[in-house]
Amino acid sequence: IRDIAHRAGLTERSVYRYFAGKDELVIAAAYLYWDRAKELAAQSLAKQRRRGMTGIEEIRVLLRSYAGLIFTDPAGIRFSLYEVAPGPIAAAIRRGLADGTVDPNADVKMLYYNAYDAILGVIQRMSVGVPSVHELDGHARIDALCEQFTRAFAAPPKQ
């Protein structure tokens, strides 16, 4: 807080007039970041827009714009990235490979990280209450996401 106050030309006390604590400040910064990201995505679409552009083509441009943030602003995208030692999921994958229930031809490392990151992303959004999380039942959304990744790991049925 002291560093932020100093860079903003404020006192710490002034910062606490606007934010009750560090967590509120971080959440406000995250909202500002994503507002900027949405504006950049809209600008990207405007630059690439052409007559007759379809919705799916727009989706492609927008998704690539958002995904490109990791390359154009890697420091900004790092709100909460935690790398942990292999845990229960890694052990379950090894067990599944051994017992034949996990597809040995699947890129399990890619699936593991994609599942972890996707689920983390959804729960982060749910934790701060962004408007889109209220459009669907949170439990059903998490269950569906987990089921999708579970099916992606699964070995094809034996014939």
XYZ file of C-alpha atoms in Angstrom:
159
model
C 0.000 0.000 0.000
C 2.868 2.339 0.831
C 4.418 1.813 -2.627
C 1.091 2.328 -4.378
C 0.390 5.482 -2.376
C 3.850 6.830 -3.158
C 3.519 6.170 -6.908
C 0.065 7.777 -6.915
C 1.317 10.812 -4.996
C -0.927 10.003 -2.034
C -0.500 9.104 1.593
C -1.278 5.599 2.784
C -4.152 7.056 4.748
C -5.599 8.503 1.524
C -5.463 5.107 -0.159
C -7.369 3.584 2.770
C -10.074 6.247 2.347
C -10.863 4.675 -1.021
C -10.133 1.028 -0.249
C -10.831 -0.765 3.025
C -7.909 -3.118 2.493
C -5.443 -4.672 0.122
C -7.952 -7.169 -1.200
C -10.332 -4.397 -2.307
C -7.461 -2.579 -3.989
C -6.394 -5.718 -5.866
C -9.966 -6.398 -7.004
C -10.320 -2.801 -8.215
C -7.029 -3.127 -10.101
C -8.257 -6.373 -11.674
C -11.454 -4.702 -12.877
C -9.453 -1.830 -14.363
C -7.156 -4.320 -16.066
C -10.048 -6.247 -17.631
C -11.777 -3.034 -18.700
C -8.566 -2.142 -20.537
C -8.359 -5.659 -21.989
C -11.947 -5.421 -23.290
C -11.155 -2.077 -24.911
C -8.055 -3.533 -26.589
C -10.119 -6.478 -27.868
C -12.744 -4.093 -29.254
C -9.990 -2.068 -30.965
C -8.524 -5.246 -32.434
C -11.926 -6.204 -33.816
C -12.458 -2.713 -35.229
C -9.090 -2.881 -37.021
C -9.841 -6.294 -38.522
C -13.529 -5.782 -39.224
C -14.483 -6.130 -42.846
C -17.686 -6.134 -44.774
C -19.545 -9.431 -44.421
C -17.535 -10.572 -41.397
C -19.393 -13.402 -39.635
C -19.995 -13.810 -35.934
C -17.635 -16.771 -35.744
C -14.916 -14.706 -37.414
C -15.475 -11.982 -34.811
C -15.293 -14.565 -32.035
C -11.973 -15.789 -33.428
C -10.538 -12.242 -33.465
C -11.760 -11.495 -29.939
C -10.582 -14.790 -28.443
C -7.174 -14.341 -30.015
C -7.026 -10.798 -28.705
C -7.778 -11.918 -25.144
C -5.451 -14.893 -25.408
C -2.735 -12.620 -26.772
C -2.647 -10.698 -23.493
C -0.265 -13.287 -22.139
C 2.180 -12.197 -24.822
C 1.461 -8.460 -24.938
C 1.033 -7.875 -21.216
C 2.343 -10.862 -19.243
C 2.835 -8.835 -16.061
C -0.755 -7.625 -16.167
C -2.236 -11.073 -16.591
C -0.527 -12.453 -13.470
C -3.217 -11.889 -10.875
C -2.922 -15.228 -9.166
C -0.856 -17.953 -10.659
C 0.201 -20.666 -8.262
C 2.342 -23.557 -9.272
C 2.186 -26.412 -6.811
C 4.052 -29.657 -6.562
C 2.297 -32.618 -8.154
C -0.692 -33.452 -6.037
C -3.710 -35.725 -6.025
C -4.728 -35.092 -9.626
C -1.267 -35.981 -10.928
C -1.371 -39.154 -8.836
C -4.840 -40.021 -10.154
C -3.609 -39.544 -13.732
C -0.720 -41.922 -13.074
C -3.168 -44.397 -11.540
C -5.494 -44.076 -14.516
C -2.634 -44.653 -16.941
C -1.678 -47.759 -14.987
C -5.217 -49.160 -14.803
C -6.124 -48.244 -18.391
C -8.857 -45.710 -17.599
C -6.783 -42.717 -18.796
C -6.060 -42.579 -22.507
C -2.349 -43.344 -22.961
C -2.451 -41.467 -26.279
C -3.785 -38.270 -24.713
C -1.446 -35.381 -24.051
C -2.073 -35.681 -20.314
C 0.329 -32.904 -19.417
C -1.559 -30.499 -21.687
C -4.905 -31.706 -20.349
C -3.702 -31.407 -16.753
C -2.575 -27.812 -17.143
C -5.579 -26.823 -19.251
C -7.977 -28.342 -16.736
C -6.203 -26.687 -13.825
C -6.046 -23.301 -15.520
C -9.615 -23.396 -16.835
C -11.086 -24.379 -13.513
C -8.913 -21.853 -11.668
C -10.050 -19.150 -14.055
C -13.724 -19.936 -13.533
C -13.436 -20.078 -9.763
C -11.490 -16.817 -9.715
C -14.274 -15.150 -11.704
C -16.853 -16.647 -9.391
C -14.921 -15.472 -6.341
C -15.062 -11.832 -7.376
C -18.631 -12.021 -8.662
C -18.152 -10.797 -12.218
C -21.566 -10.367 -13.870
C -21.228 -13.331 -16.242
C -20.955 -15.813 -13.369
C -24.552 -15.092 -12.435
C -25.896 -16.120 -15.838
C -25.463 -19.823 -15.064
C -25.680 -21.905 -11.922
C -22.136 -21.905 -10.504
C -22.251 -25.485 -9.271
C -23.566 -26.759 -12.595
C -20.907 -24.775 -14.453
C -18.075 -26.175 -12.354
C -19.526 -29.691 -12.579
C -19.804 -29.421 -16.376
C -16.255 -28.128 -16.697
C -14.905 -30.905 -14.512
C -16.896 -33.494 -16.473
C -15.619 -32.129 -19.802
C -12.027 -32.487 -18.687
C -12.684 -35.879 -17.145
C -14.047 -37.117 -20.495
C -11.001 -35.615 -22.245
C -8.698 -37.697 -20.039
C -10.740 -40.907 -20.397
C -9.544 -43.834 -22.422
C -11.849 -44.842 -25.248
C -14.277 -47.594 -24.272
C -12.915 -51.100 -24.761
C -14.598 -53.026 -27.497
